[in-house]
Coordinates of C-alpha atoms and ligand atoms in Angstrom, one line a residue:
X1 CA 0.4 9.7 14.8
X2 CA 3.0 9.6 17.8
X3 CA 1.1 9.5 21.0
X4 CA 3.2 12.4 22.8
X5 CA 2.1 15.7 23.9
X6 CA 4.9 17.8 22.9
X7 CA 5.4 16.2 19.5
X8 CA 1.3 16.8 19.1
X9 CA 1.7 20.3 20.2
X10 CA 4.7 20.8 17.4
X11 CA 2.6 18.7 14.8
X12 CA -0.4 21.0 15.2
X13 CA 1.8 24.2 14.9
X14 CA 3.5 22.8 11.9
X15 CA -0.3 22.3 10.3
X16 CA -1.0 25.6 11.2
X17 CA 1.9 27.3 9.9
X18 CA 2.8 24.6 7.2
X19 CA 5.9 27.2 4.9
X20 CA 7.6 27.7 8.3
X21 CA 11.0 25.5 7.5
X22 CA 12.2 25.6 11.0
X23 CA 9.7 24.3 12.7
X24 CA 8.9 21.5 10.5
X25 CA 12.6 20.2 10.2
X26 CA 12.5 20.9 14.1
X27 CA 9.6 18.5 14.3
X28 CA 11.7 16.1 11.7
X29 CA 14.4 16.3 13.8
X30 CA 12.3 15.2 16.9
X31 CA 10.1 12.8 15.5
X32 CA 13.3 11.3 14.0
X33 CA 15.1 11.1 17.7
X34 CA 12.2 9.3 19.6
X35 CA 12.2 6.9 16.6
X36 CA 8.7 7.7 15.1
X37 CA 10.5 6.5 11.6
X38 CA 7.7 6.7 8.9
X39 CA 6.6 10.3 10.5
X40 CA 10.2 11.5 10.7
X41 CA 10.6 10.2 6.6
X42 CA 7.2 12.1 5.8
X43 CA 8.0 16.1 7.6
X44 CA 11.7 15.2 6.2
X45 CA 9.9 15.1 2.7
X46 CA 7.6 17.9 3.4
X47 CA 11.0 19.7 4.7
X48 CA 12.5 19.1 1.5
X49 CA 9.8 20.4 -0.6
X50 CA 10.1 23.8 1.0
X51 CA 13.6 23.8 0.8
X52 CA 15.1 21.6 -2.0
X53 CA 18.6 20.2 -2.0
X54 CA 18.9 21.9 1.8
X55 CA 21.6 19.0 3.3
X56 CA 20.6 19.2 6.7
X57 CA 17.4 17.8 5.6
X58 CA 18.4 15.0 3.3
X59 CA 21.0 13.8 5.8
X60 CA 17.6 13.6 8.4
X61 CA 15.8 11.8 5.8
X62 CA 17.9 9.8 4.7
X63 CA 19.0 8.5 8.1
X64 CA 15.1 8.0 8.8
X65 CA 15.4 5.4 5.3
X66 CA 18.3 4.0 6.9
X67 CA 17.2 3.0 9.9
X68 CA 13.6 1.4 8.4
X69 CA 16.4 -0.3 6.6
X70 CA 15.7 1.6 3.7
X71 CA 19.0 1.4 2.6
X72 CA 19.0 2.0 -1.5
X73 CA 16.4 5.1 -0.7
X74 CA 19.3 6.5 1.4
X75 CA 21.9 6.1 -0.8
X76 CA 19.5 7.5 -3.5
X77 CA 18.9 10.7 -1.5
X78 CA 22.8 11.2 -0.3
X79 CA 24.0 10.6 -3.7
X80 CA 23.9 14.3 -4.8
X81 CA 25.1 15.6 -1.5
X82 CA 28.0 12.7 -1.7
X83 CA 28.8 14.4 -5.9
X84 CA 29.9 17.5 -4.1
X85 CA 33.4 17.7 -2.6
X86 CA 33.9 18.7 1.2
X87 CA 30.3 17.4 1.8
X88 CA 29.8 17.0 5.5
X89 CA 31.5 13.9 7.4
X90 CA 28.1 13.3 8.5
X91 CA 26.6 12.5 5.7
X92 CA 29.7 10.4 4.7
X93 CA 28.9 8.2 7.6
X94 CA 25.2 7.7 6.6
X95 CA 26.2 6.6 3.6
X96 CA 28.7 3.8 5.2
X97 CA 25.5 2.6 6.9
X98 CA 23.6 2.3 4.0
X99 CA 26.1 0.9 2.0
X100 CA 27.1 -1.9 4.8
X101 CA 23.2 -2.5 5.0
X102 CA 23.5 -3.4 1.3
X103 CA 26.3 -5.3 1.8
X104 CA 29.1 -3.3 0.1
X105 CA 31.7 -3.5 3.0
X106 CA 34.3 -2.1 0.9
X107 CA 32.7 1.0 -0.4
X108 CA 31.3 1.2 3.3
X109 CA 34.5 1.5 4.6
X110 CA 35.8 3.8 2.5
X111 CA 33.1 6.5 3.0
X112 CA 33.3 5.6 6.9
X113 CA 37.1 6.0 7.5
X114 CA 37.2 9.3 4.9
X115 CA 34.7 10.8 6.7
X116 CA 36.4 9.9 10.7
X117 CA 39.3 11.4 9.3
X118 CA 37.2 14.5 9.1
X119 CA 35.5 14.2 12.3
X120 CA 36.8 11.9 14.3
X121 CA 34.2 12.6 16.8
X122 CA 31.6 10.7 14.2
X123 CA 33.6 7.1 15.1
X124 CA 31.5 4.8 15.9
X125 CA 33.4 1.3 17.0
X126 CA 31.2 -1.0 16.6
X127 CA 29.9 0.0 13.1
X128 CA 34.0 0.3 12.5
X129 CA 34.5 -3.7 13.3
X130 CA 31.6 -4.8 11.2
X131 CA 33.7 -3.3 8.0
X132 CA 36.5 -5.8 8.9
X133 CA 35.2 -8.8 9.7
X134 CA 37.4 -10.7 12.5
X135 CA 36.9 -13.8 9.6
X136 CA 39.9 -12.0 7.5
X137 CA 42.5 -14.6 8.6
X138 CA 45.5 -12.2 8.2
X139 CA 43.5 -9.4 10.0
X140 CA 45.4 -8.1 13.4
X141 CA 42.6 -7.1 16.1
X142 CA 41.4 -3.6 14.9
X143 CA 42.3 -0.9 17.0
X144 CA 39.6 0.7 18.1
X145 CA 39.2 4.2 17.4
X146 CA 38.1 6.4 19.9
X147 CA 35.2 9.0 19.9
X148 CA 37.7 11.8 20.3
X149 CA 40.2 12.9 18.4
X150 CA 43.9 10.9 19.9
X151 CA 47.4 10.9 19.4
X152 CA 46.9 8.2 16.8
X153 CA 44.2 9.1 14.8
X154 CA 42.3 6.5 12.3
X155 CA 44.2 6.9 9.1
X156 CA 41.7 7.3 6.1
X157 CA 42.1 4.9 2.8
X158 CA 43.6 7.4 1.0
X159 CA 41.4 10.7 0.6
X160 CA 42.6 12.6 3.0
X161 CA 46.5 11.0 4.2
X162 CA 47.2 11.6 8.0
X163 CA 50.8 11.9 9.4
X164 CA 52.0 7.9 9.4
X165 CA 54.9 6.4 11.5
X166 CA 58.0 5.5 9.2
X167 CA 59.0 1.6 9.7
X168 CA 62.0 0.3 8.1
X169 CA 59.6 -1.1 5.9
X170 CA 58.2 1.9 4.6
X171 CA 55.1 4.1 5.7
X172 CA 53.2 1.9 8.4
X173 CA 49.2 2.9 8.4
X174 CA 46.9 2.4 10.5
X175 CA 44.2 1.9 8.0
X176 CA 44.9 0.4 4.5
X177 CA 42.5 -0.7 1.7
X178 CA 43.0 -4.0 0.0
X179 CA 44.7 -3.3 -3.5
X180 CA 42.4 -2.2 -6.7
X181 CA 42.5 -5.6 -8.3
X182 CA 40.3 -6.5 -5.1
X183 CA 38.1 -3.9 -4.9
X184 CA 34.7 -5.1 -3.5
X185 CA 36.1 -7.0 -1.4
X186 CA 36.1 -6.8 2.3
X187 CA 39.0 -4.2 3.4
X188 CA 41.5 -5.6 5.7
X189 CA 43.0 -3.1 8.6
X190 CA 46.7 -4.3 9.1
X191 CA 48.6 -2.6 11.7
X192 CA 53.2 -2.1 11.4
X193 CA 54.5 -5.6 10.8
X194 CA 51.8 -7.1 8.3
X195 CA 52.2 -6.8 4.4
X196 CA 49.8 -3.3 4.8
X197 CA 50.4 -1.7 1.4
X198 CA 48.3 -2.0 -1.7
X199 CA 51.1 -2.7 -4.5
X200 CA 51.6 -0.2 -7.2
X201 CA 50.7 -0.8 -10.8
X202 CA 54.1 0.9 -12.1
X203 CA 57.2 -0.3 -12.2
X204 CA 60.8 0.5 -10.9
X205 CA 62.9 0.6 -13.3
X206 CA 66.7 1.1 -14.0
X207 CA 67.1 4.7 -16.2
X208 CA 69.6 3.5 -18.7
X209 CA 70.1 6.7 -19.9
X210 CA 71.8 9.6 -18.7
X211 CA 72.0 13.9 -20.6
X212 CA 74.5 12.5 -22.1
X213 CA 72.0 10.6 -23.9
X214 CA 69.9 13.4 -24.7
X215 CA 70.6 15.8 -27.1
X216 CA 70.7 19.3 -27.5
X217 CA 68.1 20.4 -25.2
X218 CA 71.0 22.2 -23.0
X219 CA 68.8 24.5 -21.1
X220 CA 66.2 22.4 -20.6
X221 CA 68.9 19.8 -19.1
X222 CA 70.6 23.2 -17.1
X223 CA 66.8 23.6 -15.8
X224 CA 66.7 19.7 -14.1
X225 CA 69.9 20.2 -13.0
X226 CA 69.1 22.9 -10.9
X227 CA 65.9 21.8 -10.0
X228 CA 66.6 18.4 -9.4
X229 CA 70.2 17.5 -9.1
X230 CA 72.2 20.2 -7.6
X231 CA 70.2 19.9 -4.3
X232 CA 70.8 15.9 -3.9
X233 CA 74.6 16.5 -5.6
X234 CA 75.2 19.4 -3.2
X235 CA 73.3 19.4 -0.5
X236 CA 74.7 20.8 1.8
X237 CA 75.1 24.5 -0.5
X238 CA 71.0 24.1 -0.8
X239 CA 70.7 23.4 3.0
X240 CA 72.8 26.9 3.7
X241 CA 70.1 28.4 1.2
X242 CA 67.3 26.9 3.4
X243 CA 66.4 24.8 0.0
X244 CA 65.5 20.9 0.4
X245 CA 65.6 18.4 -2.1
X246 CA 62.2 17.1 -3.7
X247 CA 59.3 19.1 -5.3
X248 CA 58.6 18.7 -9.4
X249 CA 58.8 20.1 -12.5
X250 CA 55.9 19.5 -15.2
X251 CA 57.5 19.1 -18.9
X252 CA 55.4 20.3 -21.1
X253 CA 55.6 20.8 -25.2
X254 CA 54.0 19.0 -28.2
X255 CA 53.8 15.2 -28.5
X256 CA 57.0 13.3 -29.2
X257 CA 59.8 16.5 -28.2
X258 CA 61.4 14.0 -25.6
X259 CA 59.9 14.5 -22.4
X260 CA 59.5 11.1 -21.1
X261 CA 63.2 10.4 -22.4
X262 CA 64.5 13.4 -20.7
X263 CA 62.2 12.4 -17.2
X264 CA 64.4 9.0 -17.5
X265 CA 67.6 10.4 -18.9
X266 CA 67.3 12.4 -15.2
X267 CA 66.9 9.4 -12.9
X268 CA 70.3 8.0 -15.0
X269 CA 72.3 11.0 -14.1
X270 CA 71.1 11.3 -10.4
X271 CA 71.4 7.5 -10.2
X272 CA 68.1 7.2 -9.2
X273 CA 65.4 4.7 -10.0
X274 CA 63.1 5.0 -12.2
X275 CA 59.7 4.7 -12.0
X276 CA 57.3 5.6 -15.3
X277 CA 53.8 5.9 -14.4
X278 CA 51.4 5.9 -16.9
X279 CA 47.3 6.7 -16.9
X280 CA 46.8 2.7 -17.1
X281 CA 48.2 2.6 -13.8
X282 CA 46.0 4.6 -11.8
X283 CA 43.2 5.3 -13.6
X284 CA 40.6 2.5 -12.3
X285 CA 37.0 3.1 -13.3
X286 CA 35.8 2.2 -9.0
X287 CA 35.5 5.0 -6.7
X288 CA 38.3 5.3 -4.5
X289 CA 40.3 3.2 -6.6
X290 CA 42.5 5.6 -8.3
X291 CA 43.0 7.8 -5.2
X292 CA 44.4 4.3 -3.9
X293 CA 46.4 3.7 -7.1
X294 CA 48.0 6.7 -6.9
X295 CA 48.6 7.2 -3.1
X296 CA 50.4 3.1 -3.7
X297 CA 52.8 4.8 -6.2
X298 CA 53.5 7.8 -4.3
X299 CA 54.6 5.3 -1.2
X300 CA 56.6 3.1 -3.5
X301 CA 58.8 5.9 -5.2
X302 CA 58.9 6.7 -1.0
X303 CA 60.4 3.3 -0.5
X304 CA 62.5 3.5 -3.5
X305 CA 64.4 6.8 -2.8
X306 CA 66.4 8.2 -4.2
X307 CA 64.2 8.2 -7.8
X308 CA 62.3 9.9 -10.5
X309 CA 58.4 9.5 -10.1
X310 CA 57.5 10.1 -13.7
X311 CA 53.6 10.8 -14.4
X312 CA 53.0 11.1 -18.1
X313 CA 49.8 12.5 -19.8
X314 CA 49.2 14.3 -16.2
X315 CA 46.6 16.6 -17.9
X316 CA 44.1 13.5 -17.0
X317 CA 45.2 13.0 -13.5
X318 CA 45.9 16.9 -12.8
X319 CA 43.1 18.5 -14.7
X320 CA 41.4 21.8 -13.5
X321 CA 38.9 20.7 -10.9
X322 CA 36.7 23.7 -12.6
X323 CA 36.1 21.6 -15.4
X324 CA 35.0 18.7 -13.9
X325 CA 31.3 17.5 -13.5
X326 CA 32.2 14.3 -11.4
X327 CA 33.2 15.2 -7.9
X328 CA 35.2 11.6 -7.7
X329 CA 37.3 13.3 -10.4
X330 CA 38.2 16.2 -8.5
X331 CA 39.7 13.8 -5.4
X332 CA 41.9 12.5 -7.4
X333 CA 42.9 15.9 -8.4
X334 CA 43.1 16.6 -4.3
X335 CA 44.5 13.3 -3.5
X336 CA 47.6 14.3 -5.9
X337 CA 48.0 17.6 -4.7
X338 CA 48.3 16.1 -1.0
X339 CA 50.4 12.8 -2.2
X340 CA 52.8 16.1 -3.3
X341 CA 52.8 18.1 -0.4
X342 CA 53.8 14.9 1.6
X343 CA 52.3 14.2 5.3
X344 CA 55.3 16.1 6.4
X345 CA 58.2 17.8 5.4
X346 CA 60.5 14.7 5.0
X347 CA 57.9 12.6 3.4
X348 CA 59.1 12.8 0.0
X349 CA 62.4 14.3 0.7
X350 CA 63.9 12.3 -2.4
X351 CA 61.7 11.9 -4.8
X352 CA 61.5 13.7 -7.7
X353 CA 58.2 14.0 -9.4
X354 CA 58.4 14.9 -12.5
X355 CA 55.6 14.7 -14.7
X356 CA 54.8 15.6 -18.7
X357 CA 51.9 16.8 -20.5
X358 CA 51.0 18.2 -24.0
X359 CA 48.6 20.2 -22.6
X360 CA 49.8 21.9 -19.8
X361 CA 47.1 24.7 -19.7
X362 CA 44.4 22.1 -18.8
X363 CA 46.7 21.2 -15.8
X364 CA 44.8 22.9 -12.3
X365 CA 46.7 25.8 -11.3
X366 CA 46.9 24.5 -7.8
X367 CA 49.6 22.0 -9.1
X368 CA 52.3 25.2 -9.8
X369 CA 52.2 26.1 -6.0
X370 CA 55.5 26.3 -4.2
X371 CA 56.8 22.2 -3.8
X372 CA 54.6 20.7 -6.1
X373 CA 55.2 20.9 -9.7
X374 CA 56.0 24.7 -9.4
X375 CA 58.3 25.1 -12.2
X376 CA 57.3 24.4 -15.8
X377 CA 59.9 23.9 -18.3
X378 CA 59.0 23.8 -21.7
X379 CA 60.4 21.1 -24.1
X380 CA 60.9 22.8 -27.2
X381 CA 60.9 20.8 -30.7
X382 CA 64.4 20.7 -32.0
X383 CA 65.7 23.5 -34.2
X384 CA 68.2 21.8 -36.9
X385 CA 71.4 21.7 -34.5
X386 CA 69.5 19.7 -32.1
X387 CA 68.1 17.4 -34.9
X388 CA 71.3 16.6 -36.1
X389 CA 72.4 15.6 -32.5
X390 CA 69.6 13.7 -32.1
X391 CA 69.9 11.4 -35.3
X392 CA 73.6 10.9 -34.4
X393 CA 72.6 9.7 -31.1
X394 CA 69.8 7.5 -32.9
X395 CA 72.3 6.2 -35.4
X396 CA 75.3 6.1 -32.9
X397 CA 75.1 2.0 -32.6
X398 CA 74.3 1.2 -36.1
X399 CA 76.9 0.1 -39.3
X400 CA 77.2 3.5 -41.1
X401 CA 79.0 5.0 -43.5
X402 CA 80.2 8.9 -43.4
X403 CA 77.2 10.6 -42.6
X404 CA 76.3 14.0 -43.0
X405 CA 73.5 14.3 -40.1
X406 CA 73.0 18.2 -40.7
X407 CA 71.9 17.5 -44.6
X408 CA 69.2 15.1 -42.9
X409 CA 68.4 17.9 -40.1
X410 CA 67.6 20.6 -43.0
X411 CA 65.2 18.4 -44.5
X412 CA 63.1 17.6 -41.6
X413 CA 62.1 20.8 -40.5
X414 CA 59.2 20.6 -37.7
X415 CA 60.3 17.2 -37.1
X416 CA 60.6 16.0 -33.0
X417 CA 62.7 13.5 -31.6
X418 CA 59.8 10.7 -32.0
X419 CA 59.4 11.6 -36.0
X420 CA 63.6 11.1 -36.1
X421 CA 63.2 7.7 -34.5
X422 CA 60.9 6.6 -36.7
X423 CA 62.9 8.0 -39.6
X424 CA 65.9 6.3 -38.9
X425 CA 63.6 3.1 -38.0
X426 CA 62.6 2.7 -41.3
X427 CA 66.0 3.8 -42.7
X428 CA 67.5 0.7 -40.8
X429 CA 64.4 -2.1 -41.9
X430 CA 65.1 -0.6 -45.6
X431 CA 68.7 -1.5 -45.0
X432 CA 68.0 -4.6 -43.3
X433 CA 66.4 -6.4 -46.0
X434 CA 69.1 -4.9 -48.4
X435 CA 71.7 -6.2 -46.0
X436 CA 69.9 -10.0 -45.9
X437 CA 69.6 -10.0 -49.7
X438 CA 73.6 -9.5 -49.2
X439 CA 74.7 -11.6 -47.4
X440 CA 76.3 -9.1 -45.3
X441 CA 75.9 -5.5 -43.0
X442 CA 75.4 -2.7 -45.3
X443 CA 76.0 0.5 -43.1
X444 CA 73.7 3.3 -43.1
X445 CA 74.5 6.2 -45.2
X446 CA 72.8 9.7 -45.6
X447 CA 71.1 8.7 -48.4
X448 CA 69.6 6.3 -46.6
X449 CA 67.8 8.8 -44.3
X450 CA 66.9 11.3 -46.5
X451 CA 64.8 8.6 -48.4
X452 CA 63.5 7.7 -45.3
X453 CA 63.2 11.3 -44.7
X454 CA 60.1 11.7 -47.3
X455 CA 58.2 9.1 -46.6
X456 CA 57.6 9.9 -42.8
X457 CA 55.6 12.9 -41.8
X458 CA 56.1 15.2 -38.8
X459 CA 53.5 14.8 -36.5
X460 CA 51.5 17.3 -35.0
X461 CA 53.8 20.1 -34.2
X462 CA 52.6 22.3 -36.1
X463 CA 48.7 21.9 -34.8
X464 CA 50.2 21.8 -31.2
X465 CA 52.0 25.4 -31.4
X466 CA 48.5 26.6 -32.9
X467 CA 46.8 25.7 -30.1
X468 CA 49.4 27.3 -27.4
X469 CA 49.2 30.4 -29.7
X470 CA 45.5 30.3 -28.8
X471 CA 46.4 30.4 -24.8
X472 CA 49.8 32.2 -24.7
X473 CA 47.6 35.2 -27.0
X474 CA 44.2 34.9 -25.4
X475 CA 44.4 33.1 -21.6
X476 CA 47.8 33.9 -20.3
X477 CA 46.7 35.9 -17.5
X478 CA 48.7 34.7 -15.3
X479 CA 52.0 34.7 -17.5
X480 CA 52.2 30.8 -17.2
X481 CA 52.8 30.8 -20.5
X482 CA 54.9 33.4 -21.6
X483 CA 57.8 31.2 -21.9
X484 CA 55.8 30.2 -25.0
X485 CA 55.7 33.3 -26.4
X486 CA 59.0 33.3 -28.8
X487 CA 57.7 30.2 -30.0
X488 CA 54.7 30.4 -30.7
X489 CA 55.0 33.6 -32.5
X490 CA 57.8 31.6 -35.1
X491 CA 57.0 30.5 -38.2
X492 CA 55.0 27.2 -38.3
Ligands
ADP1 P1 57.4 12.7 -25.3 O1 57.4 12.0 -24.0 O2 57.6 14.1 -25.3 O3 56.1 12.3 -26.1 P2 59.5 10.8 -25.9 O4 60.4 11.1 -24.8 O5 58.7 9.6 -25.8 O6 58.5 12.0 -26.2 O7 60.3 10.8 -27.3 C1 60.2 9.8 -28.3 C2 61.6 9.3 -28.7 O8 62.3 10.3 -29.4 C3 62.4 8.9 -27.5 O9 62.2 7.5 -27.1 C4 63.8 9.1 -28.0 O10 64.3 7.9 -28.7 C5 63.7 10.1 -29.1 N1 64.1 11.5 -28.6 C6 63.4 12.5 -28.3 N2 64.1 13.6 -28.0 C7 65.4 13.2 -28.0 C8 66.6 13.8 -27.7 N3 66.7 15.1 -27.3 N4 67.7 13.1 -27.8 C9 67.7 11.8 -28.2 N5 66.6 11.2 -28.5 C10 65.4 11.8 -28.4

């Protein structure tokens, strides 16, 4: 029992009146300040039982376990406050200490510099340079933040980005995490001039292709160029409109329709790069590490401008935050929506996001907001015209004989552009091995095809327009959808 009048005096009222939460987080609070430690952990328990869950009073008791060097107790008692997005900067700080008191530096520094970016009045210098050890040969002197908010804040990892000077060499920040191959390793703090970014997974690529490439599809194509092209062609006739190039468009339709060859049929005509992100690249099973993964890509596509930042499957990296149970899910979910926005108006003046899902109704609404991924363009299967056109661009470099591409085209009905490929795949190995056995090229005929024809089956076009009947009929309140309608009330 703390020899000290006015903490006896509290103690004794708290005993007397032991439900009143106030006072006994009060005497918590003040047991916990003139470092009576095991008292302080004990009212902060007795707090807790009267009010369960209450933050305030975890984040007292669990600084109480931190400083008796109680460090897995704290993280035990901040993990639920930590599962819940927006939890306090404070308690983001306490769980730096307790996760640099068990020695996980890089984990520590990520919840540290997250929650400064918050509150920059939390910084704490000296806990700041124990998270990047001067031992880190290529590590600059660390500036030191200060305890009130500057011109140059601390920039966060990733969680939250902050307004960054642009170098010639891209994006220089004053904070980066080490890439996610390292993860769990001490973070290193490079400052403009050092090799500060975390690489990217993806790659950039060349397009190849260009609409001519692409066929049918014409108002789909007439909706890119609007959205996507006109503004970088022209722009100067979008400027006098007070329009800006950049933003995204989500592709959406069943599996297979062409949306990834369209995204880099896009980059071709713009003669942009390329770059084709897939889940592998930025899904990382670390906290933090996707956030970083995907913030990396976002500032290569920057350095690679003009391009076409292609995100495939985005239903997994966009999904409605209401649906998740993990709170690290939903900051990836936040970390894209403020990669999109950009740090400013210029940041990602250039690059075009454009992104594809089969399931475009699991995709968070916050994602169709005005310069994000605002306009959703459906990629239709293709009716028979278009699946003639797109066998004769399949076929277009192979030996053939006359063909008749619109005999093949009745025959496939609910076929998409991935079901013709692999048609006219196993049309051409069929005539391979005839043309080996030869002696000599055999060309391609329409026979060919149509054999080819019945032994591939379409894939799931048919199940996918079920299910978009399901939410264009019964969850379309918001008329996302109702450029579904025609179809989905077809014939299947
Ligand atoms: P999705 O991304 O919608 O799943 P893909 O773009 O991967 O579908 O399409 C699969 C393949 O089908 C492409 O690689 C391309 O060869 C072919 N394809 C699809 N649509 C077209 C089209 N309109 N024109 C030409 N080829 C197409």
């Amino acid at each position: 029992m703390p020899d000290d009048a006015g903490l006896q005096a509290l103690r004794e009222a708290a005993r007397l009146s032991p439900d009143n939460l106030p006072l006994r987080q009060h005497l918590a609070g003040q047991l916990l300040a003139k470092g009576y430690l095991a008292d302080a952990e004990a009212e902060f328990r007795a707090a807790l039982v009267l009010s369960p869950g209450n933050p305030e009073i975890i984040a007292g008791l669990a600084e109480a376990f931190v400083r008796q060097s109680a460090y897995g107790e704290a993280l035990a008692a901040l993990e639920p406050l930590l599962a819940e997005p927006g939890y306090p900067p404070e308690i983001g700080v306490l769980a730096a200490r307790a996760l640099a008191g068990e020695g996980d530096l890089a984990r520590a520094a990520y919840r540290y510099f997250e929650a400064i970016s918050r509150d920059p009045s939390l910084a704490d210098p000296e806990f700041a340079a124990r998270l990047n050890p001067p031992s880190q040969p290529q590590t600059p002197p660390q500036p030191q933040p200060s305890a009130q908010p500057s011109a140059q804040p601390q920039t966060p990892p990733y969680a939250a980005p902050q307004p960054v000077a642009q170098t010639p060499n891209g994006p220089a920040t004053a904070f980066t995490a080490t890439p996610a191959a390292s993860y769990g390793q001490p973070m290193v703090n490079p400052r403009p001039g050092s090799p500060p970014e975390p690489e990217s997974n993806a790659e950039v690529q060349q397009a190849g292709l260009t609409f001519a490439d692409v066929a049918g599809m014409e108002s789909v194509k007439e909706a890119l160029r609007i959205k996507l092209l006109l503004p970088i062609q022209q722009p100067d006739l979008f400027a006098a409109f007070g329009k800006r190039a950049g933003g995204g468009v989500l592709l959406y339709g069943p599996p297979g329709a062409g949306k990834t060859h369209l995204a880099r049929a896009a980059a071709g005509e713009l003669g942009a790069a390329f770059i084709n992100v897939g889940l592998a690249d930025i899904l990382d099973m670390y906290i933090g590490s996707s956030e970083r993964n995907l913030h990396a890509t976002f500032d290569m596509a920057r350095r690679n401008r003009p391009c076409v930042l292609f995100f495939d499957e985005v239903d997994a990296l966009a999904a409605r935050r209401s649906d998740m149970r993990q709170a690290h899910t939903r900051q990836l979910v936040n970390q894209f929506l403020a990669e999109l926005d950009g740090v400013d108006q210029n940041a990602n003046e250039g690059v075009l996001v454009l992104a594809a899902t089969n399931a475009p109704w699991y995709v968070d609404a916050a994602f169709r907001r005005p310069g994000r991924l605002d306009q959703p363009v459906f990629v239709p299967p293709p009716d028979a015209a278009a699946r003639a056109a797109i066998l004769r661009i399949l076929c277009r470099d192979k030996p053939l004989a006359e063909m008749d591409f619109d005999a093949v085209a009745k025959v496939t009905e609910h076929f998409v552009g991935a079901d013709l490929k692999g048609l006219v795949d196993r049309a051409v190995e069929a005539k391979l091995q005839q043309s080996i056995s030869a002696g000599r090229p055999i060309p391609l005929t329409t026979a060919d095809l149509l054999a080819a024809a019945k032994t591939v089956r379409p894939t799931a076009v048919r199940e996918w327009m079920a299910t978009a009947r399901n939410y264009v009929m019964h969850a379309n309140d918001s008329g996302a959808w109702d450029e579904l309608m025609p179809w989905v009330k077809g014939k299947w």
